[in-house]
Amino acid sequence: MLIKDVASPINLRKPEDAVQWVEPLNTYDVIIMHQALHELRHKSYALDFHKIVKTQLLKAQSTYLICDHLFAESAMTNNEIYMSKQEHLVRLQQAGFTQIEIPLEIKGLCIFECH
């Protein structure tokens, strides 16, 4: 069960509510997020989201893969929702990921592989 009580929605944008979301979950060897990080609707929520993934959802020695649109002149232009490549890297480092690679970048989409 992913959410404790489906009758009362959980606001994942608020860290105190996000804790309710992760409590019933297990830990994982791999977490893949594909074109969904920007759905938090403001890039300021990304750091707390990554911290929850790192500290509560991933097992030690696990992999976190994120593919999302980049804020760039040739890509997405809403800098409140989309982050630049550098902003992604900084948020991931701030969340505690020490090994971050970019295995692929195509037409404004970027994959970040974090350990």
mmCIF file of C-alpha atoms in Angstrom:
data_model
loop_
_atom_site.group_PDB
_atom_site.id
_atom_site.type_symbol
_atom_site.label_atom_id
_atom_site.label_comp_id
_atom_site.label_asym_id
_atom_site.label_seq_id
_atom_site.Cartn_x
_atom_site.Cartn_y
_atom_site.Cartn_z
ATOM 1 C CA MET A 1 0.000 0.000 0.000
ATOM 2 C CA LEU A 2 1.568 3.290 -1.089
ATOM 3 C CA ILE A 3 -0.633 5.705 0.821
ATOM 4 C CA LYS A 4 -2.005 5.036 4.285
ATOM 5 C CA ASP A 5 -5.411 6.598 3.867
ATOM 6 C CA VAL A 6 -6.550 7.298 0.311
ATOM 7 C CA ALA A 7 -9.546 9.226 1.621
ATOM 8 C CA SER A 8 -7.275 12.006 2.898
ATOM 9 C CA PRO A 9 -4.923 13.237 0.166
ATOM 10 C CA ILE A 10 -1.284 13.888 1.017
ATOM 11 C CA ASN A 11 0.479 17.021 -0.217
ATOM 12 C CA LEU A 12 3.915 15.773 -1.300
ATOM 13 C CA ARG A 13 5.084 19.373 -1.642
ATOM 14 C CA LYS A 14 5.053 19.796 2.141
ATOM 15 C CA PRO A 15 7.846 17.796 3.851
ATOM 16 C CA GLU A 16 5.740 17.113 6.938
ATOM 17 C CA ASP A 17 3.017 15.557 4.742
ATOM 18 C CA ALA A 18 5.536 13.700 2.598
ATOM 19 C CA VAL A 19 6.645 11.752 5.674
ATOM 20 C CA GLN A 20 3.154 10.215 5.803
ATOM 21 C CA TRP A 21 3.648 9.123 2.201
ATOM 22 C CA VAL A 22 6.901 7.260 2.782
ATOM 23 C CA GLU A 23 6.099 5.602 6.126
ATOM 24 C CA PRO A 24 4.314 2.573 4.640
ATOM 25 C CA LEU A 25 6.875 2.074 1.865
ATOM 26 C CA ASN A 26 9.810 -0.308 1.817
ATOM 27 C CA THR A 27 13.343 0.564 0.782
ATOM 28 C CA TYR A 28 14.549 -0.120 -2.736
ATOM 29 C CA ASP A 29 17.695 -0.980 -4.688
ATOM 30 C CA VAL A 30 16.702 1.274 -7.598
ATOM 31 C CA ILE A 31 14.286 4.181 -7.937
ATOM 32 C CA ILE A 32 13.524 5.563 -11.409
ATOM 33 C CA MET A 33 11.762 8.874 -11.913
ATOM 34 C CA HIS A 34 10.895 9.621 -15.531
ATOM 35 C CA GLN A 35 9.800 13.144 -16.492
ATOM 36 C CA ALA A 36 7.983 13.680 -13.204
ATOM 37 C CA LEU A 37 10.177 15.827 -10.956
ATOM 38 C CA HIS A 38 8.807 19.032 -12.475
ATOM 39 C CA GLU A 39 5.310 17.863 -11.473
ATOM 40 C CA LEU A 40 6.125 19.058 -7.957
ATOM 41 C CA ARG A 41 5.158 22.369 -9.647
ATOM 42 C CA HIS A 42 8.046 24.381 -8.201
ATOM 43 C CA LYS A 43 11.722 23.554 -8.223
ATOM 44 C CA SER A 44 12.071 24.636 -4.578
ATOM 45 C CA TYR A 45 10.415 21.337 -3.552
ATOM 46 C CA ALA A 46 13.037 19.180 -5.307
ATOM 47 C CA LEU A 47 15.605 19.234 -2.492
ATOM 48 C CA ASP A 48 13.199 17.892 0.133
ATOM 49 C CA PHE A 49 11.949 15.280 -2.337
ATOM 50 C CA HIS A 50 15.502 14.070 -3.084
ATOM 51 C CA LYS A 51 16.324 13.987 0.653
ATOM 52 C CA ILE A 52 13.336 11.725 1.307
ATOM 53 C CA VAL A 53 14.387 9.415 -1.518
ATOM 54 C CA LYS A 54 17.988 9.315 -0.247
ATOM 55 C CA THR A 55 17.303 8.902 3.461
ATOM 56 C CA GLN A 56 14.064 6.929 3.568
ATOM 57 C CA LEU A 57 13.459 5.057 0.318
ATOM 58 C CA LEU A 58 16.848 3.915 -1.008
ATOM 59 C CA LYS A 59 18.880 1.095 0.478
ATOM 60 C CA ALA A 60 22.602 1.666 0.957
ATOM 61 C CA GLN A 61 24.589 1.287 -2.276
ATOM 62 C CA SER A 62 21.445 1.901 -4.364
ATOM 63 C CA THR A 63 20.777 3.796 -7.585
ATOM 64 C CA TYR A 64 18.469 6.753 -8.147
ATOM 65 C CA LEU A 65 17.774 7.599 -11.799
ATOM 66 C CA ILE A 66 16.041 10.842 -12.692
ATOM 67 C CA CYS A 67 15.106 11.875 -16.209
ATOM 68 C CA ASP A 68 13.554 15.301 -16.481
ATOM 69 C CA HIS A 69 13.288 18.360 -18.677
ATOM 70 C CA LEU A 70 15.893 21.069 -18.265
ATOM 71 C CA PHE A 71 15.384 24.783 -17.971
ATOM 72 C CA ALA A 72 17.292 26.125 -20.956
ATOM 73 C CA GLU A 73 16.817 28.473 -23.874
ATOM 74 C CA SER A 74 16.472 25.505 -26.237
ATOM 75 C CA ALA A 75 14.267 23.498 -23.846
ATOM 76 C CA MET A 76 11.751 24.440 -21.139
ATOM 77 C CA THR A 77 11.539 28.130 -20.316
ATOM 78 C CA ASN A 78 9.648 28.229 -17.004
ATOM 79 C CA ASN A 79 12.427 28.623 -14.460
ATOM 80 C CA GLU A 80 10.054 28.257 -11.515
ATOM 81 C CA ILE A 81 9.242 24.662 -12.433
ATOM 82 C CA TYR A 82 12.248 23.451 -14.444
ATOM 83 C CA MET A 83 15.856 23.442 -13.254
ATOM 84 C CA SER A 84 19.064 23.911 -15.178
ATOM 85 C CA LYS A 85 21.524 21.033 -15.282
ATOM 86 C CA GLN A 86 23.618 22.797 -12.634
ATOM 87 C CA GLU A 87 20.601 23.316 -10.362
ATOM 88 C CA HIS A 88 19.804 19.591 -10.586
ATOM 89 C CA LEU A 89 23.387 18.692 -9.685
ATOM 90 C CA VAL A 90 23.453 21.073 -6.714
ATOM 91 C CA ARG A 91 20.106 19.812 -5.316
ATOM 92 C CA LEU A 92 21.213 16.186 -5.645
ATOM 93 C CA GLN A 93 24.503 16.930 -3.868
ATOM 94 C CA GLN A 94 22.666 18.844 -1.130
ATOM 95 C CA ALA A 95 20.396 15.812 -0.671
ATOM 96 C CA GLY A 96 23.443 13.661 0.069
ATOM 97 C CA PHE A 97 24.230 11.967 -3.214
ATOM 98 C CA THR A 98 28.001 11.783 -3.612
ATOM 99 C CA GLN A 99 28.292 10.136 -7.022
ATOM 100 C CA ILE A 100 26.240 11.843 -9.734
ATOM 101 C CA GLU A 101 26.680 11.116 -13.416
ATOM 102 C CA ILE A 102 24.866 12.325 -16.529
ATOM 103 C CA PRO A 103 24.785 9.306 -18.836
ATOM 104 C CA LEU A 104 22.511 10.926 -21.431
ATOM 105 C CA GLU A 105 21.193 14.315 -22.498
ATOM 106 C CA ILE A 106 18.939 14.675 -25.537
ATOM 107 C CA LYS A 107 16.866 17.658 -26.691
ATOM 108 C CA GLY A 108 16.363 19.251 -23.292
ATOM 109 C CA LEU A 109 15.942 15.983 -21.403
ATOM 110 C CA CYS A 110 18.668 14.869 -19.035
ATOM 111 C CA ILE A 111 19.265 11.670 -17.080
ATOM 112 C CA PHE A 112 20.997 11.887 -13.702
ATOM 113 C CA GLU A 113 22.364 8.678 -12.203
ATOM 114 C CA CYS A 114 22.940 9.066 -8.467
ATOM 115 C CA HIS A 115 24.530 6.877 -5.822
#
